[in-house]
Short mmCIF file of C-alpha atoms and ligand atoms in Angstrom, two decimals:
data_model
loop_
_atom_site.label_atom_id
_atom_site.label_comp_id
_atom_site.label_asym_id
_atom_site.label_seq_id
_atom_site.Cartn_x
_atom_site.Cartn_y
_atom_site.Cartn_z
CA UNK A 1 107.49 106.17 92.21
CA UNK A 2 105.47 108.95 93.76
CA UNK A 3 108.84 110.28 95.83
CA UNK A 4 109.46 106.68 97.38
CA UNK A 5 113.34 105.48 97.38
CA UNK A 6 112.94 102.04 95.73
CA UNK A 7 115.54 100.85 98.29
CA UNK A 8 114.00 102.54 101.20
CA UNK A 9 113.01 99.01 102.90
CA UNK A 10 116.07 96.68 103.97
CA UNK A 11 117.97 94.69 101.46
CA UNK A 12 118.29 91.56 103.65
CA UNK A 13 114.64 90.55 102.72
CA UNK A 14 115.18 90.60 98.58
CA UNK A 15 117.00 87.60 99.17
CA UNK A 16 115.79 85.80 101.89
CA UNK A 17 111.91 86.17 101.11
CA UNK A 18 111.62 88.00 97.77
CA UNK A 19 107.65 87.42 98.14
CA UNK A 20 107.53 89.29 101.54
CA UNK A 21 109.77 92.08 99.77
CA UNK A 22 107.66 92.23 96.87
CA UNK A 23 104.57 92.72 98.92
CA UNK A 24 105.95 95.54 101.47
CA UNK A 25 107.42 97.25 98.30
CA UNK A 26 104.04 97.26 96.59
CA UNK A 27 102.80 98.29 99.97
CA UNK A 28 104.89 101.25 99.98
CA UNK A 29 104.33 102.12 96.51
CA UNK A 30 100.24 101.96 97.50
CA UNK A 31 100.88 104.13 100.35
CA UNK A 32 102.65 106.64 98.48
CA UNK A 33 100.67 106.66 95.11
CA UNK A 34 97.05 107.28 96.92
CA UNK A 35 95.38 109.55 98.98
CA UNK A 36 94.75 108.19 102.13
CA UNK A 37 91.87 109.37 104.10
CA UNK A 38 91.08 106.89 106.62
CA UNK A 39 90.32 108.66 110.29
CA UNK A 40 92.32 105.72 112.01
CA UNK A 41 95.21 105.83 109.66
CA UNK A 42 98.66 107.90 109.46
CA UNK A 43 102.45 107.76 108.46
CA UNK A 44 104.74 107.40 111.33
CA UNK A 45 108.12 108.56 111.26
CA UNK A 46 111.34 106.62 110.25
CA UNK A 47 112.25 107.12 113.83
CA UNK A 48 109.21 104.97 114.90
CA UNK A 49 109.33 102.62 112.01
CA UNK A 50 113.19 102.06 113.04
CA UNK A 51 112.44 101.36 116.71
CA UNK A 52 109.57 99.23 116.01
CA UNK A 53 111.76 97.04 113.72
CA UNK A 54 114.65 97.23 116.76
CA UNK A 55 116.16 93.88 118.50
CA UNK A 56 113.55 94.54 121.24
CA UNK A 57 111.41 91.94 119.18
CA UNK A 58 113.82 89.42 120.59
CA UNK A 59 113.14 90.31 124.26
CA UNK A 60 110.93 88.43 127.03
CA UNK A 61 109.98 90.82 129.70
CA UNK A 62 107.11 89.66 131.69
CA UNK A 63 106.39 91.79 134.58
CA UNK A 64 107.14 95.40 134.98
CA UNK A 65 110.35 97.69 135.06
CA UNK A 66 112.34 96.65 138.29
CA UNK A 67 109.98 93.62 138.59
CA UNK A 68 110.75 91.03 135.68
CA UNK A 69 110.25 87.47 135.75
CA UNK A 70 113.25 87.24 132.80
CA UNK A 71 116.86 88.21 133.06
CA UNK A 72 118.72 90.70 130.64
CA UNK A 73 115.75 93.81 131.01
CA UNK A 74 117.98 96.46 131.82
CA UNK A 75 117.61 98.54 128.55
CA UNK A 76 113.92 97.06 128.75
CA UNK A 77 113.58 99.03 131.66
CA UNK A 78 115.22 101.83 130.29
CA UNK A 79 112.54 101.52 127.30
CA UNK A 80 109.49 101.24 129.28
CA UNK A 81 110.51 104.12 132.06
CA UNK A 82 110.71 106.38 129.58
CA UNK A 83 107.54 105.44 127.57
CA UNK A 84 105.58 106.01 131.02
CA UNK A 85 107.40 109.14 132.05
CA UNK A 86 106.45 110.77 128.15
CA UNK A 87 103.02 109.65 128.27
CA UNK A 88 102.19 110.68 131.95
CA UNK A 89 103.95 114.51 130.68
CA UNK A 90 102.10 114.37 127.37
CA UNK A 91 98.39 113.91 128.91
CA UNK A 92 99.07 114.80 132.70
CA UNK A 93 97.97 111.37 133.78
CA UNK A 94 98.64 110.02 137.26
CA UNK A 95 99.26 106.12 136.52
CA UNK A 96 100.06 104.69 132.97
CA UNK A 97 100.35 101.45 131.49
CA UNK A 98 101.71 101.05 128.01
CA UNK A 99 102.08 97.19 127.76
CA UNK A 100 98.38 96.66 126.05
CA UNK A 101 98.67 95.30 122.71
CA UNK A 102 96.15 96.99 121.09
CA UNK A 103 93.22 99.40 121.51
CA UNK A 104 90.86 96.90 122.36
CA UNK A 105 93.34 94.96 124.83
CA UNK A 106 93.69 98.32 126.61
CA UNK A 107 89.74 98.76 126.95
CA UNK A 108 89.56 95.04 128.36
CA UNK A 109 92.24 95.71 131.14
CA UNK A 110 89.58 98.45 132.32
CA UNK A 111 86.59 96.62 132.45
CA UNK A 112 88.26 93.45 133.97
CA UNK A 113 89.47 95.99 136.53
CA UNK A 114 86.17 97.37 137.57
CA UNK A 115 83.74 94.78 136.12
CA UNK A 116 82.10 91.58 136.85
CA UNK A 117 80.82 89.41 134.32
CA UNK A 118 76.87 90.64 133.88
CA UNK A 119 77.27 94.12 135.35
CA UNK A 120 75.92 96.73 133.78
CA UNK A 121 77.90 99.25 131.36
CA UNK A 122 77.01 102.02 129.36
CA UNK A 123 78.49 102.58 126.05
CA UNK A 124 78.24 104.54 122.71
CA UNK A 125 75.78 102.61 119.48
CA UNK A 126 78.17 101.61 117.24
CA UNK A 127 76.22 102.96 114.17
CA UNK A 128 76.31 106.29 116.01
CA UNK A 129 79.91 106.35 115.91
CA UNK A 130 80.66 104.52 119.27
CA UNK A 131 83.01 101.25 118.81
CA UNK A 132 82.77 97.25 118.86
CA UNK A 133 84.32 96.96 122.36
CA UNK A 134 81.90 99.43 123.72
CA UNK A 135 79.56 96.91 123.88
CA UNK A 136 78.18 95.54 120.67
CA UNK A 137 76.27 92.69 120.86
CA UNK A 138 78.97 90.20 118.71
CA UNK A 139 81.88 91.93 120.39
CA UNK A 140 83.07 90.13 124.30
CA UNK A 141 81.83 93.33 125.70
CA UNK A 142 78.42 92.95 124.25
CA UNK A 143 78.40 89.26 125.58
CA UNK A 144 80.31 89.53 128.67
CA UNK A 145 78.21 92.76 130.44
CA UNK A 146 74.99 94.06 130.63
CA UNK A 147 75.14 96.70 128.04
CA UNK A 148 72.95 99.81 127.43
CA UNK A 149 73.93 102.04 124.66
CA UNK A 150 73.40 105.65 124.29
CA UNK A 151 73.56 107.41 121.05
CA UNK A 152 73.16 110.76 119.23
CA UNK A 153 69.99 113.06 119.01
CA UNK A 154 68.05 112.63 115.63
CA UNK A 155 67.92 116.47 114.75
CA UNK A 156 71.40 117.20 115.88
CA UNK A 157 73.79 114.21 115.07
CA UNK A 158 75.59 115.14 118.27
CA UNK A 159 75.55 112.85 121.52
CA UNK A 160 72.23 113.60 123.58
CA UNK A 161 73.82 114.16 126.93
CA UNK A 162 69.94 114.72 128.53
CA UNK A 163 69.20 111.16 127.45
CA UNK A 164 72.44 109.80 128.01
CA UNK A 165 71.79 110.80 131.92
CA UNK A 166 68.35 109.32 131.88
CA UNK A 167 69.89 106.27 130.81
CA UNK A 168 72.75 106.64 133.65
CA UNK A 169 69.50 107.18 136.08
CA UNK A 170 67.36 104.52 135.00
CA UNK A 171 69.94 101.44 134.41
CA UNK A 172 72.73 102.68 137.37
CA UNK A 173 75.97 101.24 135.23
CA UNK A 174 78.85 100.68 137.11
CA UNK A 175 80.60 102.00 133.96
CA UNK A 176 80.02 104.79 131.69
CA UNK A 177 82.06 104.38 128.33
CA UNK A 178 82.54 107.86 126.68
CA UNK A 179 84.42 107.90 123.36
CA UNK A 180 84.29 107.26 119.43
CA UNK A 181 85.50 105.98 116.25
CA UNK A 182 83.33 108.09 114.07
CA UNK A 183 82.21 110.88 115.63
CA UNK A 184 82.98 114.33 114.32
CA UNK A 185 81.61 116.62 117.29
CA UNK A 186 83.66 117.56 120.21
CA UNK A 187 82.90 115.59 123.27
CA UNK A 188 81.86 116.98 126.90
CA UNK A 189 84.49 115.02 128.70
CA UNK A 190 83.85 117.27 131.96
CA UNK A 191 79.64 116.68 131.68
CA UNK A 192 80.02 113.25 131.09
CA UNK A 193 82.23 113.13 134.06
CA UNK A 194 79.68 114.83 136.54
CA UNK A 195 77.00 112.90 135.09
CA UNK A 196 78.98 109.66 136.24
CA UNK A 197 79.40 111.10 140.02
CA UNK A 198 75.88 112.14 140.42
CA UNK A 199 74.92 108.70 139.62
CA UNK A 200 77.73 106.48 141.45
CA UNK A 201 78.97 105.67 138.45
CA UNK A 202 83.02 105.01 136.84
CA UNK A 203 83.94 106.46 133.70
CA UNK A 204 86.33 105.70 131.17
CA UNK A 205 86.97 107.97 127.86
CA UNK A 206 88.33 106.02 125.03
CA UNK A 207 90.38 108.50 122.89
CA UNK A 208 92.00 106.42 120.35
CA UNK A 209 90.76 108.89 117.60
CA UNK A 210 91.46 112.12 119.03
CA UNK A 211 94.39 111.33 121.36
CA UNK A 212 96.61 113.45 119.47
CA UNK A 213 94.39 116.54 119.79
CA UNK A 214 93.96 115.97 123.49
CA UNK A 215 97.89 115.59 123.93
CA UNK A 216 98.24 119.15 122.31
CA UNK A 217 95.19 120.90 123.91
CA UNK A 218 93.13 120.96 120.81
CA UNK A 219 90.45 119.17 122.35
CA UNK A 220 89.33 119.23 126.26
CA UNK A 221 91.17 116.42 128.32
CA UNK A 222 89.11 113.85 129.64
CA UNK A 223 91.93 113.13 132.54
CA UNK A 224 91.09 115.44 134.91
CA UNK A 225 87.37 114.08 134.66
CA UNK A 226 87.57 110.60 134.30
CA UNK A 227 88.73 107.28 136.22
CA UNK A 228 90.65 105.61 133.02
CA UNK A 229 91.49 106.62 129.85
CA UNK A 230 92.36 104.35 127.05
CA UNK A 231 93.79 105.33 123.89
CA UNK A 232 95.62 103.56 120.65
CA UNK A 233 99.12 105.05 119.60
CA UNK A 234 98.52 104.71 115.93
CA UNK A 235 95.89 107.30 114.86
CA UNK A 236 96.40 110.90 115.79
CA UNK A 237 99.19 110.44 117.86
CA UNK A 238 101.20 109.04 114.88
CA UNK A 239 103.01 106.16 116.76
CA UNK A 240 103.17 102.31 116.64
CA UNK A 241 100.00 100.18 116.13
CA UNK A 242 99.59 99.42 119.91
CA UNK A 243 97.38 100.39 122.83
CA UNK A 244 97.46 102.28 126.62
CA UNK A 245 95.65 102.92 129.51
CA UNK A 246 95.94 105.99 132.12
CA UNK A 247 94.26 105.77 135.19
CA UNK A 248 93.55 107.81 138.89
CA UNK A 249 96.54 106.51 140.99
CA UNK A 250 94.15 104.82 143.05
CA UNK A 251 93.44 102.10 140.23
CA UNK A 252 97.08 101.82 138.98
CA UNK A 253 97.86 98.78 141.02
CA UNK A 254 94.70 96.46 140.11
CA UNK A 255 95.13 97.65 136.67
CA UNK A 256 98.69 96.65 136.46
CA UNK A 257 97.44 93.13 137.63
CA UNK A 258 95.13 93.00 134.90
CA UNK A 259 96.97 93.42 131.90
CA UNK A 260 99.78 91.21 133.20
CA UNK A 261 99.24 88.30 134.65
CA UNK A 262 95.66 89.02 133.68
CA UNK A 263 95.45 89.36 130.19
CA UNK A 264 98.41 89.20 128.26
CA UNK A 265 101.86 87.45 128.63
CA UNK A 266 105.03 89.21 127.16
CA UNK A 267 105.19 92.76 126.47
CA UNK A 268 106.03 93.86 122.88
CA UNK A 269 109.10 95.95 123.79
CA UNK A 270 110.05 97.30 120.42
CA UNK A 271 106.11 98.65 120.23
CA UNK A 272 106.94 100.37 123.53
CA UNK A 273 109.98 101.69 122.47
CA UNK A 274 108.40 103.31 119.19
CA UNK A 275 105.69 104.69 121.47
CA UNK A 276 108.16 106.01 123.60
CA UNK A 277 109.47 107.69 120.10
CA UNK A 278 105.98 108.74 119.27
CA UNK A 279 105.35 110.59 122.86
CA UNK A 280 108.68 112.74 122.36
CA UNK A 281 107.60 113.54 118.90
CA UNK A 282 104.45 114.70 120.10
CA UNK A 283 105.86 116.55 122.67
CA UNK A 284 107.59 118.78 120.15
CA UNK A 285 106.01 122.33 119.05
CA UNK A 286 105.84 121.01 115.38
CA UNK A 287 103.23 118.23 116.78
CA UNK A 288 101.29 120.51 118.05
CA UNK A 289 101.46 122.76 114.30
CA UNK A 290 100.76 119.37 112.76
CA UNK A 291 97.69 118.72 115.05
CA UNK A 292 96.33 122.39 114.15
CA UNK A 293 96.68 121.58 110.68
CA UNK A 294 94.71 118.53 110.74
CA UNK A 295 91.92 120.40 112.08
CA UNK A 296 92.02 123.02 109.57
CA UNK A 297 92.13 120.51 106.62
CA UNK A 298 89.07 118.21 107.80
CA UNK A 299 87.15 121.71 108.11
CA UNK A 300 87.94 122.57 104.85
CA UNK A 301 87.73 119.06 103.30
CA UNK A 302 84.17 119.22 105.04
CA UNK A 303 83.45 122.33 103.20
CA UNK A 304 84.62 121.44 99.80
CA UNK A 305 82.64 118.20 99.64
CA UNK A 306 79.65 120.07 101.10
CA UNK A 307 80.07 122.43 98.22
CA UNK A 308 79.91 119.37 95.92
CA UNK A 309 76.26 118.74 96.97
CA UNK A 310 76.79 116.25 99.75
CA UNK A 311 75.54 116.40 103.56
CA UNK A 312 77.98 115.97 106.22
CA UNK A 313 76.52 114.41 108.99
CA UNK A 314 76.17 116.93 111.85
CA UNK A 315 76.69 119.62 109.20
CA UNK A 316 80.52 119.70 109.99
CA UNK A 317 83.60 118.79 112.21
CA UNK A 318 85.05 119.86 115.31
CA UNK A 319 88.07 117.33 114.85
CA UNK A 320 89.80 115.32 112.26
CA UNK A 321 87.27 113.15 110.97
CA UNK A 322 84.24 113.85 108.57
CA UNK A 323 81.12 111.50 108.33
CA UNK A 324 79.30 111.90 104.47
CA UNK A 325 76.01 111.04 103.76
CA UNK A 326 76.23 109.79 100.54
CA UNK A 327 72.95 107.61 100.51
CA UNK A 328 71.11 111.19 100.54
CA UNK A 329 72.29 111.11 96.93
CA UNK A 330 71.35 107.39 96.10
CA UNK A 331 74.79 105.81 96.40
CA UNK A 332 75.83 103.41 99.18
CA UNK A 333 78.74 103.75 101.31
CA UNK A 334 79.75 100.66 99.87
CA UNK A 335 79.66 101.97 96.10
CA UNK A 336 81.22 104.94 97.18
CA UNK A 337 84.24 103.41 98.90
CA UNK A 338 84.89 101.19 95.69
CA UNK A 339 84.46 104.12 93.30
CA UNK A 340 86.84 106.45 95.39
CA UNK A 341 89.26 103.28 95.62
CA UNK A 342 89.75 103.00 91.86
CA UNK A 343 90.44 106.82 91.83
CA UNK A 344 93.34 106.32 94.56
CA UNK A 345 91.34 107.46 97.01
CA UNK A 346 91.20 105.42 100.20
CA UNK A 347 88.32 105.68 102.74
CA UNK A 348 86.01 103.40 104.52
CA UNK A 349 82.37 102.65 104.18
CA UNK A 350 80.46 103.99 107.31
CA UNK A 351 77.07 103.71 108.99
CA UNK A 352 75.65 106.90 109.47
CA UNK A 353 73.66 107.52 112.77
CA UNK A 354 70.15 105.72 112.16
CA UNK A 355 71.17 104.20 109.41
CA UNK A 356 68.71 102.21 107.39
CA UNK A 357 71.37 100.25 105.40
CA UNK A 358 73.50 97.26 107.07
CA UNK A 359 77.16 97.81 108.23
CA UNK A 360 78.53 95.85 105.16
CA UNK A 361 76.63 98.33 102.90
CA UNK A 362 75.97 101.76 104.85
CA UNK A 363 74.92 105.02 103.92
CA UNK A 364 77.89 106.63 104.80
CA UNK A 365 81.70 107.33 104.19
CA UNK A 366 84.19 108.37 107.04
CA UNK A 367 86.96 110.48 106.04
CA UNK A 368 89.95 111.68 108.17
CA UNK A 369 92.94 114.27 107.48
CA UNK A 370 95.62 112.92 110.16
CA UNK A 371 97.66 111.01 106.90
CA UNK A 372 97.45 113.41 104.38
CA UNK A 373 98.54 116.24 106.82
CA UNK A 374 101.67 114.08 107.75
CA UNK A 375 102.29 114.24 103.65
CA UNK A 376 102.19 118.01 103.97
CA UNK A 377 98.90 118.78 102.51
CA UNK A 378 96.99 121.97 103.86
CA UNK A 379 93.87 123.68 102.75
CA UNK A 380 94.73 124.29 99.43
CA UNK A 381 95.14 120.70 98.31
CA UNK A 382 91.73 119.62 100.43
CA UNK A 383 89.56 121.78 98.54
CA UNK A 384 90.75 119.87 95.47
CA UNK A 385 90.53 116.68 97.03
CA UNK A 386 86.87 117.48 98.06
CA UNK A 387 85.75 118.42 94.33
CA UNK A 388 87.57 115.32 93.41
CA UNK A 389 85.37 113.26 95.78
CA UNK A 390 82.25 114.74 94.61
CA UNK A 391 83.26 114.29 90.95
CA UNK A 392 83.90 110.52 91.76
CA UNK A 393 80.64 110.27 93.22
CA UNK A 394 78.40 112.06 90.99
CA UNK A 395 79.82 109.66 88.48
CA UNK A 396 80.51 105.93 90.32
CA UNK A 397 79.49 104.15 87.06
CA UNK A 398 81.82 106.31 84.67
CA UNK A 399 85.49 104.67 83.97
CA UNK A 400 86.30 107.54 82.29
CA UNK A 401 85.84 110.32 85.08
CA UNK A 402 87.08 108.02 87.68
CA UNK A 403 90.44 107.12 85.11
CA UNK A 404 90.59 111.15 84.86
CA UNK A 405 90.51 111.53 88.74
CA UNK A 406 93.11 108.76 89.16
CA UNK A 407 95.42 110.78 87.03
CA UNK A 408 95.17 113.69 89.02
CA UNK A 409 95.43 112.10 92.39
CA UNK A 410 98.84 110.61 91.10
CA UNK A 411 100.18 113.78 90.08
CA UNK A 412 98.72 115.74 93.53
CA UNK A 413 100.49 112.82 95.81
CA UNK A 414 103.91 112.69 93.75
CA UNK A 415 104.12 116.39 95.02
CA UNK A 416 104.14 115.49 98.53
CA UNK A 417 106.75 112.06 98.98
CA UNK A 418 106.46 109.74 101.47
CA UNK A 419 109.65 108.15 102.98
CA UNK A 420 112.08 109.72 100.73
CA UNK A 421 115.06 108.73 102.59
CA UNK A 422 116.71 105.55 101.83
CA UNK A 423 117.58 103.58 104.75
CA UNK A 424 120.56 101.63 103.25
N1 LIG B 501 88.82 100.21 113.23
C1 LIG B 501 89.37 101.60 114.11
C2 LIG B 501 88.93 102.52 113.45
O1 LIG B 501 89.20 102.56 112.07
O2 LIG B 501 88.14 103.66 113.70
C3 LIG B 501 88.74 101.45 115.47
O3 LIG B 501 89.25 100.69 115.85
#
């Protein structure tokens, strides 16, 4: 049972929809018995789960607090105002919109606020750590705008700010997008802000991965330097699955109009309630200690994997994630992901800078520590997990070794229970 109460989830479903009840039960067990190292995932608190599953899912509330297109929004307004006020306090933002349904919707909202189709924007190449919505040719962003991509230096595997500025001077983008989904190093938002101002560009920081670190001062904040800051709320922030935009006051009205009615209809009020709960949690001192431990754990995990003989992209990490170059030892990211999955260690294959393999194969795997840190694991466990990862990667064709590692994974995870309390 790995520390999960069998009746943690509702007893209503078991009668009305046993198939979905079973799938949820299986997922609870999977999350509890495996080592979750996907850098963008986390385990929310029971309070966040409760708000997400609340009766606010029944409510239509198109509009904004005090200006709705539906009656009966008095408690919805309480929720949305609290979410906005807490987000402002957490990040020091001038203006906040908590309605975007996802990180992608948040980015769409900013682009539509300041760009016209065909305008030039600068974004980080996906294979260097960027995100699909930062201008990938298969994404709406790459189809709708003229995108110029920047990346990391070949020698350092860190963002090359000089090359980035050269691209800005050459292409005069209306918007510079800075932020990443697979970049283990600190981002110099101050310098990007200076580059943008020197060259007459606007700048948007997408902090989806590092929002939690920024909230507690464990990564420099983009707020003073960027016109817009977007984020998801479900990664290091440890809230419900959703998005948010923060911006300078001058863009607030236009941005709000783009989110609704421009892009979305009714907000997900139950999710906004859960966002408010997550922001309150992130304002507590325990959350800062949690994030500090996330970073220590990532550093230790990187060291342990390195000691097992694997190359860490850029030589280490400054945040919550690590990119491991497995292809330098002759295996692909896809093979590594499958073998680790069999051992109960969940990661995702990921391209590494200048990858020679396709995105479906890749030369690397991406690992992050937010979820395991939520479970209470510290450096001692990271050191063990790094060795277990090394054993699996060294023996991807040995079912015997993978099975042995799997037994150790089950034992280790059972010592760090997840969702112990029954809700019934
Ligand atoms: N898919 C997310 C991640 O895993 O980083 C980014 O949107």
